PDB file of C-alpha atoms in Angstrom:
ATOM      1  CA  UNK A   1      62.368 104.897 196.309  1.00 79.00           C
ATOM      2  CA  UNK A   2      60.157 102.268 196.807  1.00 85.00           C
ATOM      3  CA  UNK A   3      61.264  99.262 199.129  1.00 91.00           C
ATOM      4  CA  UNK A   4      60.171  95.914 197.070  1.00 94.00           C
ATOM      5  CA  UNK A   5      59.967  93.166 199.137  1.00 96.00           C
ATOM      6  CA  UNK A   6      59.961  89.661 196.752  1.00 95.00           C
ATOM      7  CA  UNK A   7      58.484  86.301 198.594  1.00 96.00           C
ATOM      8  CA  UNK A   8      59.383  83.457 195.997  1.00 87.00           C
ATOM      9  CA  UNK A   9      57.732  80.587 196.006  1.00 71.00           C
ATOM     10  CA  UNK A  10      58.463  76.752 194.935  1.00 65.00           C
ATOM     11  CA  UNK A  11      61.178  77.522 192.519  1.00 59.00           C
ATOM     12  CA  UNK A  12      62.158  80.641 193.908  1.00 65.00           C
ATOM     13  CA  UNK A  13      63.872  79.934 197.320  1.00 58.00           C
ATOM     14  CA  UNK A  14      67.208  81.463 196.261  1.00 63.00           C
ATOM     15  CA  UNK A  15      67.324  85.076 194.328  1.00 72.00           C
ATOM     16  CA  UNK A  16      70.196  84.552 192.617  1.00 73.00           C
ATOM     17  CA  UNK A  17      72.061  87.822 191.620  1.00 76.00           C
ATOM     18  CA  UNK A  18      71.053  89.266 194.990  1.00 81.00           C
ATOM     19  CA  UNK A  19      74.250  91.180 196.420  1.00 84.00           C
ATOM     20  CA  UNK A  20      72.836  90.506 200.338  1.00 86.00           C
ATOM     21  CA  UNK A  21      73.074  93.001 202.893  1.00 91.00           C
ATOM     22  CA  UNK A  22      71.964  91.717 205.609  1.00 92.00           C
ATOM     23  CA  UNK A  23      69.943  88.595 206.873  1.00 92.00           C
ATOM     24  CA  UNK A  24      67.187  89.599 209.670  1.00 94.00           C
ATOM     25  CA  UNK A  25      65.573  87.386 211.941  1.00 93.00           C
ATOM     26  CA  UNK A  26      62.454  88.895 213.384  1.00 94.00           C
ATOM     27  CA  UNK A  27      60.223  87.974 215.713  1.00 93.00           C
ATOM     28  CA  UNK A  28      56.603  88.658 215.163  1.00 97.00           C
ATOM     29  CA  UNK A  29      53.192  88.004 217.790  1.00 95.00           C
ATOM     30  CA  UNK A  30      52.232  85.318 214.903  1.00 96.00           C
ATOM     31  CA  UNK A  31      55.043  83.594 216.066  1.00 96.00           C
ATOM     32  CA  UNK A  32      58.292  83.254 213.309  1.00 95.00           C
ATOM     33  CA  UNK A  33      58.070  83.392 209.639  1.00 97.00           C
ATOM     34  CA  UNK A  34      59.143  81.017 206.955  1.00 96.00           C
ATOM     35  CA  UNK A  35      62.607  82.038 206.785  1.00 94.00           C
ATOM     36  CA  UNK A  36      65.110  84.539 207.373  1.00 94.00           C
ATOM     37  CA  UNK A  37      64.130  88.359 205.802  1.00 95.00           C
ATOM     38  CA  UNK A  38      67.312  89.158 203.012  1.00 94.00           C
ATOM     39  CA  UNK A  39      67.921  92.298 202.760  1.00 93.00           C
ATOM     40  CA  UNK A  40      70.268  93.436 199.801  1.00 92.00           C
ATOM     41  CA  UNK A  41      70.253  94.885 196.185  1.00 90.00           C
ATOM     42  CA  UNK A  42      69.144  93.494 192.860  1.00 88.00           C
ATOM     43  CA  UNK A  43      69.339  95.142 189.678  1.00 86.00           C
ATOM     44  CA  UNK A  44      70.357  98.185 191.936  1.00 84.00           C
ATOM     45  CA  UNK A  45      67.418  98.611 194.094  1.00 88.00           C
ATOM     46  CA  UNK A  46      67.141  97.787 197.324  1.00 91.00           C
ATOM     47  CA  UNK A  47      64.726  95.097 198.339  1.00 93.00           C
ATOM     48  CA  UNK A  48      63.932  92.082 200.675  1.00 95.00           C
ATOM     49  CA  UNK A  49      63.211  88.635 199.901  1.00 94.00           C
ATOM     50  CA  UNK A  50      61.205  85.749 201.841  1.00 95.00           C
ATOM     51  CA  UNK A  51      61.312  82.266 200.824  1.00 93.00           C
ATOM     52  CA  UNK A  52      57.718  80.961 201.055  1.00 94.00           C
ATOM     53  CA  UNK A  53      58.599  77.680 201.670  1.00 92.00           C
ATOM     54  CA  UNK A  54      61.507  78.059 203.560  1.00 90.00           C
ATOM     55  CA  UNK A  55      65.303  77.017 202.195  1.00 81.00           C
ATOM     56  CA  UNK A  56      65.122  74.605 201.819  1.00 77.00           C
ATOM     57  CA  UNK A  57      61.565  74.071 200.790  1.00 78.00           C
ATOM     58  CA  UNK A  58      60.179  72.272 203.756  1.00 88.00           C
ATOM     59  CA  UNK A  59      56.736  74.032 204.656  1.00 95.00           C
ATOM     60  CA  UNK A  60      53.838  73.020 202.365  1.00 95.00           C
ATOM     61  CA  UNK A  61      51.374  75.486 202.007  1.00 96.00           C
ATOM     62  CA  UNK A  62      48.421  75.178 204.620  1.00 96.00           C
ATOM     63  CA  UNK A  63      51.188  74.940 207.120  1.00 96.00           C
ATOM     64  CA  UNK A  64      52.901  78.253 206.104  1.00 97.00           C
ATOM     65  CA  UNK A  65      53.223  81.125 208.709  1.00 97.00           C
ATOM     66  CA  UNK A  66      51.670  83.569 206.495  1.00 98.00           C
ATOM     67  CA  UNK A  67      50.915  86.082 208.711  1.00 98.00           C
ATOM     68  CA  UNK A  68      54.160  86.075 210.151  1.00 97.00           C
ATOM     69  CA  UNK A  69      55.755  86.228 206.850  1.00 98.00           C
ATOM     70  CA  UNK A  70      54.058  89.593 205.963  1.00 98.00           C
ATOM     71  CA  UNK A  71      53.839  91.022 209.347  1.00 98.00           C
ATOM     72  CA  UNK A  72      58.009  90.490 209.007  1.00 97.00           C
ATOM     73  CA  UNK A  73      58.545  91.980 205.807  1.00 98.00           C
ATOM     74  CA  UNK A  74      56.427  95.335 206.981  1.00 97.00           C
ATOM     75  CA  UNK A  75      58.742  95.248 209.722  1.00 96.00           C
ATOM     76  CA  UNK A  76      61.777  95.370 207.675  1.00 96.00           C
ATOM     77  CA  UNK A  77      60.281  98.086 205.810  1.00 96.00           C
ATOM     78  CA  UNK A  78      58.650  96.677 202.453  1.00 97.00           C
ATOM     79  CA  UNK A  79      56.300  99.120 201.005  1.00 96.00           C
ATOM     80  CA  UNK A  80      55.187  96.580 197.936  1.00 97.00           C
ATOM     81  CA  UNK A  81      55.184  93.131 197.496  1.00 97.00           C
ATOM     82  CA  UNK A  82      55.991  90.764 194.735  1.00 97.00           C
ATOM     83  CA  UNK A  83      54.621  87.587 194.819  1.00 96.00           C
ATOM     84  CA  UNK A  84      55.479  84.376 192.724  1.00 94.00           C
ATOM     85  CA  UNK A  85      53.369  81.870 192.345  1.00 94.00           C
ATOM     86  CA  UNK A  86      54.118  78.245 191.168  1.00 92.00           C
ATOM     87  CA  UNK A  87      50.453  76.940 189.775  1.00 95.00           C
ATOM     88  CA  UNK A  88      48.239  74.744 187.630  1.00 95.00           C
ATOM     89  CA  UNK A  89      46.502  75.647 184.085  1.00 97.00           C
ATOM     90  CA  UNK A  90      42.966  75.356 184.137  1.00 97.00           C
ATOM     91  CA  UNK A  91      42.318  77.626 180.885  1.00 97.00           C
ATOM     92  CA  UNK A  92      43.316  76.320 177.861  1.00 95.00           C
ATOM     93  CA  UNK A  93      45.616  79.364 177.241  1.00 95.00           C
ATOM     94  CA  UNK A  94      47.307  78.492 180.533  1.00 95.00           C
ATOM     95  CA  UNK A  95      50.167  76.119 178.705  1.00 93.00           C
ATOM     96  CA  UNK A  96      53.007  74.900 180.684  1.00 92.00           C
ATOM     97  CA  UNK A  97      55.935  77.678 180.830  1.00 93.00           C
ATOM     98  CA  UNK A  98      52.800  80.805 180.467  1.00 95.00           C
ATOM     99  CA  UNK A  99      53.070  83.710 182.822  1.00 97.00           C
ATOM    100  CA  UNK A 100      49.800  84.700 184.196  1.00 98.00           C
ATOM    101  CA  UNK A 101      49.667  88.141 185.882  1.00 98.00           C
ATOM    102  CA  UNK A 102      46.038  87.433 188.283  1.00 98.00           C
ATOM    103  CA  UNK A 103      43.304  90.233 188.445  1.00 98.00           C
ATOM    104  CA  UNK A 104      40.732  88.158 191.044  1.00 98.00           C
ATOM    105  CA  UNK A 105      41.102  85.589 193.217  1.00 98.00           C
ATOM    106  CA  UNK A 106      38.721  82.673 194.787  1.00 98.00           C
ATOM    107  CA  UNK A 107      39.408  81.108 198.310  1.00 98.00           C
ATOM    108  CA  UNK A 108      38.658  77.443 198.434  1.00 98.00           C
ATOM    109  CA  UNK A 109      40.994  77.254 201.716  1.00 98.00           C
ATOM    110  CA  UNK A 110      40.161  76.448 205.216  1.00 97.00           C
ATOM    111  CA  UNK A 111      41.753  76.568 208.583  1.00 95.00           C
ATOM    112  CA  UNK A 112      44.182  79.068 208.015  1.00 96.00           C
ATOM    113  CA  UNK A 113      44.936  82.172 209.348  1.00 95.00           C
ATOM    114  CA  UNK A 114      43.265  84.724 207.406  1.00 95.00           C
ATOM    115  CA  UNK A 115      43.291  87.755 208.898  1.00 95.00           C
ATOM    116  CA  UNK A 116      45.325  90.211 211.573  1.00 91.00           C
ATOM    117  CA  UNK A 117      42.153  91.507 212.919  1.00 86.00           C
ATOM    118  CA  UNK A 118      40.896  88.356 215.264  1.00 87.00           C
ATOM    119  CA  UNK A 119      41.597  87.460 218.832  1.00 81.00           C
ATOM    120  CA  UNK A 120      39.898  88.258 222.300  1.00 81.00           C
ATOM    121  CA  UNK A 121      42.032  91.863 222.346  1.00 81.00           C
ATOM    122  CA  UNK A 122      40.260  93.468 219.374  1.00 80.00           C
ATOM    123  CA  UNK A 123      38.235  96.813 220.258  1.00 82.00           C
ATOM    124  CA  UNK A 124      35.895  96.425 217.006  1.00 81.00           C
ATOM    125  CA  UNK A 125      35.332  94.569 214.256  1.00 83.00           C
ATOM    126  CA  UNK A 126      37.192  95.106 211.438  1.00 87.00           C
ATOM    127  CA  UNK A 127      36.338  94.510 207.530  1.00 90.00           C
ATOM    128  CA  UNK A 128      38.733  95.105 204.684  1.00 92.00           C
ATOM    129  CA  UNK A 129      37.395  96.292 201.402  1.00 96.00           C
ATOM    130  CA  UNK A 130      39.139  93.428 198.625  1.00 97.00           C
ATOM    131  CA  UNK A 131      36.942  93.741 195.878  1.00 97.00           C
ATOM    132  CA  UNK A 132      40.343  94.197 193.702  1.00 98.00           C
ATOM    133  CA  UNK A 133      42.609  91.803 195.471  1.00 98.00           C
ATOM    134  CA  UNK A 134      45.638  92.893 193.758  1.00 98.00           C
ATOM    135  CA  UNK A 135      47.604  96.577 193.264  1.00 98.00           C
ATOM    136  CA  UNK A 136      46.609  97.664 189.696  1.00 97.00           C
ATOM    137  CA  UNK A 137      49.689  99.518 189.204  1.00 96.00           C
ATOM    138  CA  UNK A 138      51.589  96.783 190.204  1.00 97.00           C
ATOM    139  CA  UNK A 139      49.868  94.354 187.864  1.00 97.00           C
ATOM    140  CA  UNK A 140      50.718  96.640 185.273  1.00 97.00           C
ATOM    141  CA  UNK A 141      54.687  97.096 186.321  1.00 96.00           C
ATOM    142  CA  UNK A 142      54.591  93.268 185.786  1.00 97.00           C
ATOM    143  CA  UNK A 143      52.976  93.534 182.327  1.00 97.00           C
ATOM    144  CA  UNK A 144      54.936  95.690 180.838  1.00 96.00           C
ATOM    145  CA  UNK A 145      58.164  93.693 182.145  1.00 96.00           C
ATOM    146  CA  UNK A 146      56.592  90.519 180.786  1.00 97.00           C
ATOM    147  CA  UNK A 147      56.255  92.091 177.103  1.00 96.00           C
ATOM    148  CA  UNK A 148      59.475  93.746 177.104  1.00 95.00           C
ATOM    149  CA  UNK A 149      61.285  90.178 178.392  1.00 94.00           C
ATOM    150  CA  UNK A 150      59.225  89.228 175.410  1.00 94.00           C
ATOM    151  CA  UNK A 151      57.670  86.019 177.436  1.00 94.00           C
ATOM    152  CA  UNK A 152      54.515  84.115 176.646  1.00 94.00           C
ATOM    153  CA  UNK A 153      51.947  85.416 179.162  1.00 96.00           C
ATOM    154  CA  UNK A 154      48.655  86.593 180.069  1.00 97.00           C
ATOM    155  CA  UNK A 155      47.706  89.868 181.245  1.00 97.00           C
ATOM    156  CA  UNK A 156      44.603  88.823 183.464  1.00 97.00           C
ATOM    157  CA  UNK A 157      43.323  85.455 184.899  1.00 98.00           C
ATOM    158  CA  UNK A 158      41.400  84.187 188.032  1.00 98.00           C
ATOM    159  CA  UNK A 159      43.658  82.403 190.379  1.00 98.00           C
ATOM    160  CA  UNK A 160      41.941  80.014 192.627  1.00 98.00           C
ATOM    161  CA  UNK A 161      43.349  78.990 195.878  1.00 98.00           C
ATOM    162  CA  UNK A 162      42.870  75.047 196.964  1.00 98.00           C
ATOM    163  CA  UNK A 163      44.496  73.971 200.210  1.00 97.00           C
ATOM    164  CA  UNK A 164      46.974  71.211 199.365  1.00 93.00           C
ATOM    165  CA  UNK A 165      49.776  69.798 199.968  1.00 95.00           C
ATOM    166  CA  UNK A 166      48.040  67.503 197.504  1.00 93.00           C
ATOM    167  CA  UNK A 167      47.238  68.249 193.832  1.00 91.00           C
ATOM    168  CA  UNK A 168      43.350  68.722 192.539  1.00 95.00           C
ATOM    169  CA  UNK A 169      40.945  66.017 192.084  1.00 95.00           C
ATOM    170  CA  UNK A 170      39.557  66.075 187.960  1.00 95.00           C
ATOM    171  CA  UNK A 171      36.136  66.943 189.190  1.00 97.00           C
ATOM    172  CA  UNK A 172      37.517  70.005 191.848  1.00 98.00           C
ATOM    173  CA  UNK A 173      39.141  71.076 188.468  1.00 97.00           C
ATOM    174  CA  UNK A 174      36.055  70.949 186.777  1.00 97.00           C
ATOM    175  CA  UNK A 175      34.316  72.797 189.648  1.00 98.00           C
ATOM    176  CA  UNK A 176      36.317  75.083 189.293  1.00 98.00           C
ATOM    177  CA  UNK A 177      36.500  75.840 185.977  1.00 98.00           C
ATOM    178  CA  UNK A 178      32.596  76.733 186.361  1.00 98.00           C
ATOM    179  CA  UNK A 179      33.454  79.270 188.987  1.00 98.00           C
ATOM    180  CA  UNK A 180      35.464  81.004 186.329  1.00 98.00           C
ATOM    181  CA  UNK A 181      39.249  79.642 187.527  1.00 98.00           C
ATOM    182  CA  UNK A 182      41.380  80.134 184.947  1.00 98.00           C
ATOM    183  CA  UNK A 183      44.765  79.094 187.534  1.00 98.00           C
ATOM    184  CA  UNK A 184      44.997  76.776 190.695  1.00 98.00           C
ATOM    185  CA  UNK A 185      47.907  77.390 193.278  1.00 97.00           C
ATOM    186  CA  UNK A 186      47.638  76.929 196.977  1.00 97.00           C
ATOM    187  CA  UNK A 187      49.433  79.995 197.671  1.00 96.00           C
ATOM    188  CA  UNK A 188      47.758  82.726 197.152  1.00 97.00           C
ATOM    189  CA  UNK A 189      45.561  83.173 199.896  1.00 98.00           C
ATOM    190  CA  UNK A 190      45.778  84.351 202.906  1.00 98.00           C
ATOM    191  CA  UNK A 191      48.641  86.242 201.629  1.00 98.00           C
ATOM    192  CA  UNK A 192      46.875  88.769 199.425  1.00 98.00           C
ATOM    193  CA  UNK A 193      44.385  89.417 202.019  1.00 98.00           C
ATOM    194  CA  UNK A 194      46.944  90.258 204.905  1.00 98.00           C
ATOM    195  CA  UNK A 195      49.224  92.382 202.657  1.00 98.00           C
ATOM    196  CA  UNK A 196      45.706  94.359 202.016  1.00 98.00           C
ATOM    197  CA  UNK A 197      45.316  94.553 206.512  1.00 97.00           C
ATOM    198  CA  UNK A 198      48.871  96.035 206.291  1.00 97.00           C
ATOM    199  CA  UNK A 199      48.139  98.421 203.573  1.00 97.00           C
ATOM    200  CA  UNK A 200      50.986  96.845 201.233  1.00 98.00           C
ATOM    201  CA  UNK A 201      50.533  96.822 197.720  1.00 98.00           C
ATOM    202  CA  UNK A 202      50.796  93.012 196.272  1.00 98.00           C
ATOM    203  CA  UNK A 203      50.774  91.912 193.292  1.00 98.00           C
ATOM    204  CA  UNK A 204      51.242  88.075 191.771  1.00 96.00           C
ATOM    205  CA  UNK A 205      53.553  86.565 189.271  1.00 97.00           C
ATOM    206  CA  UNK A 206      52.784  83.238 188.237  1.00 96.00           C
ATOM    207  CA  UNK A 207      54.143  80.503 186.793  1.00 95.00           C
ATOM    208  CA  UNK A 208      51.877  77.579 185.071  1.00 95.00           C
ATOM    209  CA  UNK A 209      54.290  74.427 185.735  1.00 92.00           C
ATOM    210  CA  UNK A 210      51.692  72.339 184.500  1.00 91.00           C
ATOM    211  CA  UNK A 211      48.324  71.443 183.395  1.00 93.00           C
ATOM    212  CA  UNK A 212      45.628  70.723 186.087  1.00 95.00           C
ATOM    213  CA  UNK A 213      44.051  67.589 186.693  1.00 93.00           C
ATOM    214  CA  UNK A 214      42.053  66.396 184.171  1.00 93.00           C
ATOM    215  CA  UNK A 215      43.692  68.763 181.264  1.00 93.00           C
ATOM    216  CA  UNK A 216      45.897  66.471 179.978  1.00 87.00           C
ATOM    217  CA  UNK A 217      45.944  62.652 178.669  1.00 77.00           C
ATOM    218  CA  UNK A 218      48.493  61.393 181.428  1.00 74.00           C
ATOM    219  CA  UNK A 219      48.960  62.162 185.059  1.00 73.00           C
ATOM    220  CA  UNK A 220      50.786  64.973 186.673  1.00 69.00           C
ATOM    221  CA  UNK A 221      54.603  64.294 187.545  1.00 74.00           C
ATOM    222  CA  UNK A 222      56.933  66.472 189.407  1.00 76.00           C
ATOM    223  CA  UNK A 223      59.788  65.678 186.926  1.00 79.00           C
ATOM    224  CA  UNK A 224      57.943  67.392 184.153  1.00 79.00           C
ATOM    225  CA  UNK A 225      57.145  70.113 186.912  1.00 81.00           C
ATOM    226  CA  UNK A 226      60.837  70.509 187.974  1.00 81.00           C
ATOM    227  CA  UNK A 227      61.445  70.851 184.463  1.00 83.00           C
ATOM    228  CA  UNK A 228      59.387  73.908 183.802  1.00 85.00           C
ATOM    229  CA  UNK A 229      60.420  75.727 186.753  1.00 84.00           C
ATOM    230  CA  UNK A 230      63.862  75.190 185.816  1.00 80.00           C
ATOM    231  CA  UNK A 231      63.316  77.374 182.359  1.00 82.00           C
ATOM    232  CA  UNK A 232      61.030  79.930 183.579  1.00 86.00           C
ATOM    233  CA  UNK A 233      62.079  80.606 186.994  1.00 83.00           C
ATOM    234  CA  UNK A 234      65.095  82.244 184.912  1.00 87.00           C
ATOM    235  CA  UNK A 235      62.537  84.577 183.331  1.00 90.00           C
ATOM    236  CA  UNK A 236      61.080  85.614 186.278  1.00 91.00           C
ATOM    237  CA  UNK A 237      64.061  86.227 188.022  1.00 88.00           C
ATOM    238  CA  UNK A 238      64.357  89.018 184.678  1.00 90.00           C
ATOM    239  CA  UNK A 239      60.790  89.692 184.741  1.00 94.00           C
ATOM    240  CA  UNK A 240      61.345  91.035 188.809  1.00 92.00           C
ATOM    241  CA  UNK A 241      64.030  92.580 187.864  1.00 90.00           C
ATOM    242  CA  UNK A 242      63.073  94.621 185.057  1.00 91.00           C
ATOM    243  CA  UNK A 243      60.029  95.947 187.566  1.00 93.00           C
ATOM    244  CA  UNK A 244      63.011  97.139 189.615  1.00 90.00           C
ATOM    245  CA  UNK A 245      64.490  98.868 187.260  1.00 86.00           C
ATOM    246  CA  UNK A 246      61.529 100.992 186.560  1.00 80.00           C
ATOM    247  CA  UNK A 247      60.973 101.391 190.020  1.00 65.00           C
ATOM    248  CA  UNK A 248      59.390 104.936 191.023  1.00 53.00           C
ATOM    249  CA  UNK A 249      60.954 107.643 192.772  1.00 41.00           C
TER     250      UNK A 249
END
């Protein structure tokens, strides 16, 4: 059976329902990740969570240890990862409270750590195919979960990744809406990228919790943010689980 490891993002620092094994702290040579590794069951399969963010939330996200967070979660044995994604609607199908379910991916991040393969120890240079930055089949496991919970959502979409903490100008919006963006999130890179280095499957869940800058009349306010995650952070807890339940043997 396939060991599912879950990292949940702003919304998704608890997974309620989980009946937890065990709570690992491991040490990694990126130094430690954002939180303890839970180990448990939910919807009875086994599988291991990482808060993003921490719990609480307290890292923002060019300051999270992302390559200790998957180098961790190999070590506790994941085999495929689920990602969720809190993020920003730059398509006009992207309403508030719409699943997206990414196929591609574009990096406007900087000064991270991207990759495992750096450092004056290396013995060659290494380069990672990523044409496809996410696991078809699991893009698909979350597809068919999303039609059967019957939610609003959209089976492909181009996430791009900004660096934050701060939210989008109207004109990087704009920008980016050119390059063929159809969600922003701040997320979502490096951690696709070093889940490819360590040969784990990863695929992305995510959440539009509002409309980006410069797609609605008013400004952007957490309370109305806060207020979508609180509905559909409940339907992706169902969402997960029903890709659990049709895990493969």
């Amino acid at each position: 059976m396939t060991v599912y490891a879950i990292i949940g993002g702003t919304g998704l620092t608890e997974l309620n329902g989980l009946q937890l094994r065990e709570a690992l702290s491991i040490d990694t040579p990126y130094g430690a990740p954002s939180a303890s590794v839970l180990r448990g069951d939910y919807f009875g399969q086994e599988v291991l969570f990482l808060a993003r963010h921490g719990h609480p939330h307290r890292i923002p996200p060019h300051q999270v240890n992302y390559r200790a967070n998957l180098w961790a979660l190999k070590e506790a044995g994941a085999q495929a990862i689920l990602a969720m994604n809190a993020v920003g609607g730059i398509h006009a199908s992207m309403g508030a409270g719409h699943f997206c379910v990414p196929h591609q991916i574009v990096d406007y991040t900087y000064g991270r750590a991207h990759s495992f393969f750096e450092g004056p120890d290396l013995d060659h240079v290494t380069h990672i195919d990523f044409s496809y930055p996410y696991d078809e089949s699991l893009r698909q496991r979350l597809i068919n979960a999303l039609q059967t919970e019957a939610c609003r959502f959209s089976a492909q979409g181009v996430y791009g990744c900004t660096q934050g903490p701060r939210l989008e100008t109207v004109a990087e919006i704009v920008r980016m809406e050119r390059d063929g963006c159809d969600i922003v999130g701040m997320t979502g890179m490096p951690e696709a990228v070093l889940a490819r280095e360590l040969n784990l499957p990863y695929a992305c869940l995510s959440l539009v919790v509002n409309p980006a800058a410069g797609k609605s009349a008013g400004i952007i306010t957490m309370a109305e943010i806060e207020a979508v995650l609180a509905e559909g952070i409940g339907q992706a807890r169902s969402v997960l689980g029903r890709v659990l339940q049709a895990a493969d043997v």
